Coordinates of C-alpha atoms and ligand atoms in Angstrom, one line a residue:
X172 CA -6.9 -2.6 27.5
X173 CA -9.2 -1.8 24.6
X174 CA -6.8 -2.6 21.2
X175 CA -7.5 -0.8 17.9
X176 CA -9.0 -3.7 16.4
X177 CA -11.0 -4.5 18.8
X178 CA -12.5 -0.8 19.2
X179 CA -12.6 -1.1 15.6
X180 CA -15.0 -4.7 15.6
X181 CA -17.0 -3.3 18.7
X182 CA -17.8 0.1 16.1
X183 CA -18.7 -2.1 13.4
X184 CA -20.9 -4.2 16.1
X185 CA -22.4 -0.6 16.6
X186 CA -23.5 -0.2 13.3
X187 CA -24.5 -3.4 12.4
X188 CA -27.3 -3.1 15.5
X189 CA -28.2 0.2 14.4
X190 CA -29.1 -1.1 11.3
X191 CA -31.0 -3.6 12.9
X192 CA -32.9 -1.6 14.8
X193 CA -35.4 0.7 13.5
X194 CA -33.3 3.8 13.5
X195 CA -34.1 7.1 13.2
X196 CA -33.3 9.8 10.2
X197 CA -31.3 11.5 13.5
X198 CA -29.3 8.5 14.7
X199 CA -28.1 7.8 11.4
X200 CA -26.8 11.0 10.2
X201 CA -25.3 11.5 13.5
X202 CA -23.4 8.1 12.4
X203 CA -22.8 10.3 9.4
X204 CA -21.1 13.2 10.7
X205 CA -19.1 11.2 12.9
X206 CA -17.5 9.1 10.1
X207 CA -17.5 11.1 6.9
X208 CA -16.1 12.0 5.3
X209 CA -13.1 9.5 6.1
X210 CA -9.8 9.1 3.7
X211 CA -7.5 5.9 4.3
X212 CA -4.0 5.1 2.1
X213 CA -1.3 2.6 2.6
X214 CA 2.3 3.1 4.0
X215 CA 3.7 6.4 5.3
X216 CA 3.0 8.0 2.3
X217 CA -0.5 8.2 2.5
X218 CA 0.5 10.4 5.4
X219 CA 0.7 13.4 2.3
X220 CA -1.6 11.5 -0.2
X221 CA -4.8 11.9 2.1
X222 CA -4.0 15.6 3.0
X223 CA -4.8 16.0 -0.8
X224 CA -7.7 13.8 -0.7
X225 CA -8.9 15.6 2.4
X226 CA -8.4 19.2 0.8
X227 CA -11.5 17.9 -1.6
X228 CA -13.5 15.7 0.7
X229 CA -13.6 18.7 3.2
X230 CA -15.1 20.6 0.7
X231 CA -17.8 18.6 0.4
X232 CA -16.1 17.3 -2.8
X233 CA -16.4 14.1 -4.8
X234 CA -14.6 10.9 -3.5
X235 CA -13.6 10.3 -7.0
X236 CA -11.4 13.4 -7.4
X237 CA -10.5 13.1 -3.7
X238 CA -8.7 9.8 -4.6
X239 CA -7.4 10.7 -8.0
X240 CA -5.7 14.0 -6.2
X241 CA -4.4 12.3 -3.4
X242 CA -2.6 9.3 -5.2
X243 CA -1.4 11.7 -7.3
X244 CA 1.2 13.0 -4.5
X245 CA 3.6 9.6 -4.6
X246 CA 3.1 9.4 -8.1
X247 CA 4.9 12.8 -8.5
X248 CA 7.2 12.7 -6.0
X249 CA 10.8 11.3 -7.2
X250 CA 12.3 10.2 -3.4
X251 CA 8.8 7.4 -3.2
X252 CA 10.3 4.7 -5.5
X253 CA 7.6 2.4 -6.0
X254 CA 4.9 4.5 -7.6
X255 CA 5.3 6.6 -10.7
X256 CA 8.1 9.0 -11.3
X257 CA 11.3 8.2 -9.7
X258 CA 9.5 4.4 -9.6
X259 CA 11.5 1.0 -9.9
X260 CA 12.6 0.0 -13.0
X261 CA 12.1 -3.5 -14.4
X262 CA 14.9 -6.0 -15.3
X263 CA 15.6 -4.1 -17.8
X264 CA 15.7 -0.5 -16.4
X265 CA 12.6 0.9 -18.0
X266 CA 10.0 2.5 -15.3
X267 CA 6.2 0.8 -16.0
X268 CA 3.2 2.0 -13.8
X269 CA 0.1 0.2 -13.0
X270 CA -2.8 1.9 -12.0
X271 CA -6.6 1.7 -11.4
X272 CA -9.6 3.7 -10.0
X273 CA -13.3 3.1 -9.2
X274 CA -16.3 4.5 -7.6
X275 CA -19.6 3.7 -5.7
X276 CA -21.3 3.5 -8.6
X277 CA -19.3 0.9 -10.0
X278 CA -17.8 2.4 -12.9
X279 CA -13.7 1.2 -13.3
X280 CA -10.5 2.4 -15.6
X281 CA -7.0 0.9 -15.4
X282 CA -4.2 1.1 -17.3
X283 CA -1.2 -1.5 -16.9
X284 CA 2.6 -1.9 -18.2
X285 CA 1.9 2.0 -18.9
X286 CA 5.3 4.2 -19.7
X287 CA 6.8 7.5 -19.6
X288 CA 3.1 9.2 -18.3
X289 CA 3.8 10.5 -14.5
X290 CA 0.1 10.2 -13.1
X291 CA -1.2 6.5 -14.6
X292 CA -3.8 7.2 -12.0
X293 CA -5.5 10.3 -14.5
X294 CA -5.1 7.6 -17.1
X295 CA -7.0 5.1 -15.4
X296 CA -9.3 7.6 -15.0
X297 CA -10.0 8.6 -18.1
X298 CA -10.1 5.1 -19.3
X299 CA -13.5 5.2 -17.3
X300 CA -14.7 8.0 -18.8
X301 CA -14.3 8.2 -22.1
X302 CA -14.3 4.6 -23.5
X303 CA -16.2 1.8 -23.0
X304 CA -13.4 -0.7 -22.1
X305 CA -12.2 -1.0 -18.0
X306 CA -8.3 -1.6 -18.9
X307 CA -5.5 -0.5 -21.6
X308 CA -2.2 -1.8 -21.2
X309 CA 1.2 -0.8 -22.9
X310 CA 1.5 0.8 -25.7
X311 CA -2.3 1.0 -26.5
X312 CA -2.6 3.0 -23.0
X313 CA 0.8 5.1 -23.9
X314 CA -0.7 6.2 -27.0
X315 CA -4.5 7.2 -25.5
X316 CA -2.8 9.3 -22.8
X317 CA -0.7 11.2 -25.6
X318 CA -3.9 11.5 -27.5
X319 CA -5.8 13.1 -24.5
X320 CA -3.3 15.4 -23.8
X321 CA -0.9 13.5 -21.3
X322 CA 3.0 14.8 -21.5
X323 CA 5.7 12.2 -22.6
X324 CA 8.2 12.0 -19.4
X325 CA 11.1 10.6 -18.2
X326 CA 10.5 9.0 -15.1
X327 CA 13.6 6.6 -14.5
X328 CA 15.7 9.0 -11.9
X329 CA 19.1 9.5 -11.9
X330 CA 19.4 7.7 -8.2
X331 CA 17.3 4.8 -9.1
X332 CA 19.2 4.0 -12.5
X333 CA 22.4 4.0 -10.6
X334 CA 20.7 1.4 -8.2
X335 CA 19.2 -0.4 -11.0
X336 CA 23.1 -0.9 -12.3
X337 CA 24.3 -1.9 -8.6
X338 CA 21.3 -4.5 -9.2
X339 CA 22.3 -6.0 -12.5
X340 CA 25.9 -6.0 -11.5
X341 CA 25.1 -8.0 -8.3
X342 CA 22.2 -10.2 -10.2
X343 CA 20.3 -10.3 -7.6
X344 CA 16.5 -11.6 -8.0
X345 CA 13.2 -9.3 -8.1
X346 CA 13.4 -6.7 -5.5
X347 CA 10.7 -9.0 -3.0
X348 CA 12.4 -8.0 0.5
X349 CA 9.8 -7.2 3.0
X350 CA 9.0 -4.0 4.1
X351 CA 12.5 -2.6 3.1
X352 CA 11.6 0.5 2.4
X353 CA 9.0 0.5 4.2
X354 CA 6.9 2.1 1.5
X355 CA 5.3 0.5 -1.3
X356 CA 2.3 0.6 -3.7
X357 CA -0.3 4.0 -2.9
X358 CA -3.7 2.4 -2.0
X359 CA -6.6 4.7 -1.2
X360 CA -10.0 4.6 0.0
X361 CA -12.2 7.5 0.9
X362 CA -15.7 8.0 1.4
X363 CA -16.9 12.1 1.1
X364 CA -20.1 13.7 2.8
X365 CA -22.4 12.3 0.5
X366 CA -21.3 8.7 2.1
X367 CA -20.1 8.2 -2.0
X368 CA -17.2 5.8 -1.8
X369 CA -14.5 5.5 -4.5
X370 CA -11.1 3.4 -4.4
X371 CA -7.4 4.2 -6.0
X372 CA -4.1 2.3 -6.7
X373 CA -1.1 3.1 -8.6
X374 CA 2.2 1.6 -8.3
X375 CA 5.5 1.0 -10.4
X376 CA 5.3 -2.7 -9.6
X377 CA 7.7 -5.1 -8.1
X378 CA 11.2 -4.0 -8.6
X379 CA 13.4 -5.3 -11.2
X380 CA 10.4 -7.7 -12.1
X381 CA 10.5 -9.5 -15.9
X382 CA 9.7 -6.9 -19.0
X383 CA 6.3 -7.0 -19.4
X384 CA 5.1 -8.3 -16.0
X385 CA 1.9 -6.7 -14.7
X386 CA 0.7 -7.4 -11.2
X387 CA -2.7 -6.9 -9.2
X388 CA -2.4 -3.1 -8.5
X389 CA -4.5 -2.1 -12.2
X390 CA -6.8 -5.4 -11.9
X391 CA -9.8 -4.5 -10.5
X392 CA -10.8 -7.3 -7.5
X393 CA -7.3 -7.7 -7.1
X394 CA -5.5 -4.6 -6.2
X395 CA -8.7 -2.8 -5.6
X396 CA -12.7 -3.3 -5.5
X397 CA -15.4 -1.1 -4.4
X398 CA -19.0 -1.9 -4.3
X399 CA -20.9 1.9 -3.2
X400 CA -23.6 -0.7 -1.4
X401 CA -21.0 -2.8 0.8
X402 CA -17.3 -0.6 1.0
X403 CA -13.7 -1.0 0.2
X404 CA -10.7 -2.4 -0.4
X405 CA -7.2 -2.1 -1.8
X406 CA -3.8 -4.2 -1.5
X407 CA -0.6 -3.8 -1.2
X408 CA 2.6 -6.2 -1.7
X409 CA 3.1 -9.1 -3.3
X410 CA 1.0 -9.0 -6.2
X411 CA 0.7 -12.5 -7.2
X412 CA -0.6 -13.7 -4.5
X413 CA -3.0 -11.1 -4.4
X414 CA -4.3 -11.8 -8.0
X415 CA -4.4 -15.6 -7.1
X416 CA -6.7 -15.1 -4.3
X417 CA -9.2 -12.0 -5.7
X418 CA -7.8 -10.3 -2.6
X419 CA -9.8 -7.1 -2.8
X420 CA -13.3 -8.6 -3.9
X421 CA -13.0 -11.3 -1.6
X422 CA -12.6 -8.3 1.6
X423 CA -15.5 -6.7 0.0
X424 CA -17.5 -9.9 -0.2
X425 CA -17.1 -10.4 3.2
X426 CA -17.3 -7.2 4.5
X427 CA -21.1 -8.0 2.2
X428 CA -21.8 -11.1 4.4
X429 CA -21.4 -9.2 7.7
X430 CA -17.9 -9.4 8.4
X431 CA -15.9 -6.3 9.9
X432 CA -13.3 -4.1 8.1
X433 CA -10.4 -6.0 9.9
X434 CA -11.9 -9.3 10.2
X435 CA -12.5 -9.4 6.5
X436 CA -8.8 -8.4 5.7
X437 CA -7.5 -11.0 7.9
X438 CA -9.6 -13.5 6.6
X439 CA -8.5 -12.9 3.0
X440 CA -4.5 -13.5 4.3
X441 CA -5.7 -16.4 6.2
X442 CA -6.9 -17.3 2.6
X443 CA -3.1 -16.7 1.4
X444 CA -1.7 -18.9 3.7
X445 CA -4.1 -21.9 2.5
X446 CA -3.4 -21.7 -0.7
X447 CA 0.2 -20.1 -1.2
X448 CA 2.8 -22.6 0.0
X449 CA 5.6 -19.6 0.6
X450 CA 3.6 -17.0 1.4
X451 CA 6.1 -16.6 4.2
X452 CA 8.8 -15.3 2.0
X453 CA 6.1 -12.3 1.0
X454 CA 4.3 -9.3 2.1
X455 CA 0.8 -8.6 1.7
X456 CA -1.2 -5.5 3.4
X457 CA -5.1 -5.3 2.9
X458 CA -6.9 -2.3 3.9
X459 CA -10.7 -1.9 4.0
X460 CA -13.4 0.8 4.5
X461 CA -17.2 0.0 5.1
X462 CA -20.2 1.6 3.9
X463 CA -20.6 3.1 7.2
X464 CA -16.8 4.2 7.6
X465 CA -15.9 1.9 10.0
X466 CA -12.4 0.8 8.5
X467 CA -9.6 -2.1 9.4
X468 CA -6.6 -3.4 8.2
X469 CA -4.5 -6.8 8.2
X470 CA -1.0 -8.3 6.9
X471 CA 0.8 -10.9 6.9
X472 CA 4.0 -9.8 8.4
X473 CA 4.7 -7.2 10.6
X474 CA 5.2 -3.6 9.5
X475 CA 2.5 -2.8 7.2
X476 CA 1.0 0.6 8.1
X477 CA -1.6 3.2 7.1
X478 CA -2.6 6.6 7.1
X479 CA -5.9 7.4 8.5
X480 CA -7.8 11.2 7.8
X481 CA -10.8 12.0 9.6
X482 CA -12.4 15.1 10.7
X483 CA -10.8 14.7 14.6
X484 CA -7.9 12.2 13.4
X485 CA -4.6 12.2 11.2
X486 CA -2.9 9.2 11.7
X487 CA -0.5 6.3 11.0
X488 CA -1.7 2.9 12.5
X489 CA 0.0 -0.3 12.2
X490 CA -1.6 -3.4 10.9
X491 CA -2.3 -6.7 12.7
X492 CA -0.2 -9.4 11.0
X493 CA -0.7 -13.1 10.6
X494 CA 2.6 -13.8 11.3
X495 CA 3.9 -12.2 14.4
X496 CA 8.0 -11.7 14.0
X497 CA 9.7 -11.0 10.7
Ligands
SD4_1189 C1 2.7 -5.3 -7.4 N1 1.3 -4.9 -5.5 O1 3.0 -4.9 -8.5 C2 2.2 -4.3 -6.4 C3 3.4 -3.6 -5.9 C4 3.6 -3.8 -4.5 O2 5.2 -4.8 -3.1 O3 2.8 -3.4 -3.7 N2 4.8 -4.4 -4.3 O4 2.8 -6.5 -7.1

């Protein structure tokens, strides 16, 4: 039986001989139309995150907006508590959001340890376009979101302060259990008509995690990278170990040197394992998306999933893992 990954390398193969050859204007928008434009977001709720996207891309919009729209979804949405409002609090019960965006040509915003501002993904966005820096953090990023118009929110919910008092009362560590709720940071790639490729992520962080703690979702070749000549990638999970490794750069490094989608995400766990003495104890998801939109996924424990938008498709697929039981 032909596996998804393997369908997935054997597409890649595809392309990477069609490049090779001498191909013609029609065999290569033919590869067009049959992969863009293409939409891929982590966890179940990029299931509604890449309708959004794919309201845009299938109107021949931007991949930027497309990304920025689609992420925007979780971040709104009280019942997903991991990303913006109704997000996990930290230790001390106050909601933070990390967040970044970028696009084929290169350009980046982020904003980290950002509070009471509902889409940090806008932010992040804005940080691109209007200054010259890639990241503002804290208060620095509260205060340029109020001065461009952002509202002041609350976004600790009522449900998840009452957990974040069950927490405290039962001291229990950072909220690190795998796949528990089986949703988790929003990561989004998409690539629109154009072939233009552009990358989100936006996340309330770790639960319960020290006050001030930032992780790898708003560092760009961490939680995200994009190159518009190679592809993709974002991360989800654990984020240390993703910022100790240059997860997302790394994919898209070796997605540069030939590698697939898949083969690249799996290599950058393997590169967790090496080097991370408990990665065991952690989750980490990477998905990927290629020039050509041949895309591919990998984790190191069972469970990590992703939604997949395509012109023919709309679909969750599960991730290979590195380690095979939980
Ligand atoms: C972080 N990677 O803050 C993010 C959140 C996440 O499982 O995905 N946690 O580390």
């Amino acid at each position: 039986m032909t596996s998804r990954r393997s369908f997935i390398r054997k597409g890649s193969m595809a392309f990477a001989g069609l490049s090779m050859a001498k191909y013609s204007s029609a065999s290569f928008s033919s590869q067009n139309e049959n992969n863009y434009p293409i939409v891929i977001s982590t966890w179940n709720h990029g299931l509604p995150a890449n309708e959004a996207a794919w309201k845009i891309l299938s109107e021949d919009g931007h991949s930027l907006d497309a990304v920025e729209a689609g992420v925007r979804i979780p971040e709104a949405d009280p019942k997903i508590n991991s990303v913006g409002f109704g997000g996990t609090p930290d230790a001390s019960g106050k909601v933070t959001l990390d967040a970044c965006i970028m696009d084929e040509k290169g350009r980046a915003g982020s904003v980290s340890y950002l509070k009471h501002i509902k889409h940090p993904i806008s932010v992040a966005r804005l940080v691109m376009e209007k200054t010259q820096h890639v990241m503002l953090s804290g208060k620095g990023a509260l205060e340029f979101a109020l001065g461009n118009g952002f509202k002041k929110e609350k976004l600790l919910t009522s449900e998840r302060k009452s957990a974040w008092k069950k927490w405290k009362k039962e001291k229990r560590g950072f909220s690190n259990e795998i796949n528990v709720e089986n949703h988790d940071t929003i990561g989004m790639l998409a690539i629109d008509k154009e072939g233009r490729i552009s990358g989100a992520c936006t996340t309330s962080g770790m639960g319960y995690k020290l006050p001030g703690r930032v992780g790898d979702s708003p560092i760009i070749g961490a939680g995200l990278f994009v190159d518009g000549e190679v592809g993709g990638a974002v991360a989800t999970g654990t984020g240390e170990l993703v910022m100790k490794t240059m997860g997302t750069f790394l994919v898209v490094e070796l997605m540069r040197n030939g590698m697939s989608p898949s083969r690249a995400c799996e290599e950058a766990v393997k590169r967790i394992s090496k080097k991370i003495p408990d990665y065991e104890n952690h989750q980490i998801g990477y998905i990927a998306l290629n020039k050509s939109g041949v895309y591919g996924s990998f984790c190191i424990q069972p469970g990590f999933n992703y939604a997949v938008k395509t012109k023919n498709k709309t679909e969750l697929e599960d991730a290979e893992s590195w380690l095979k039981t939980l």
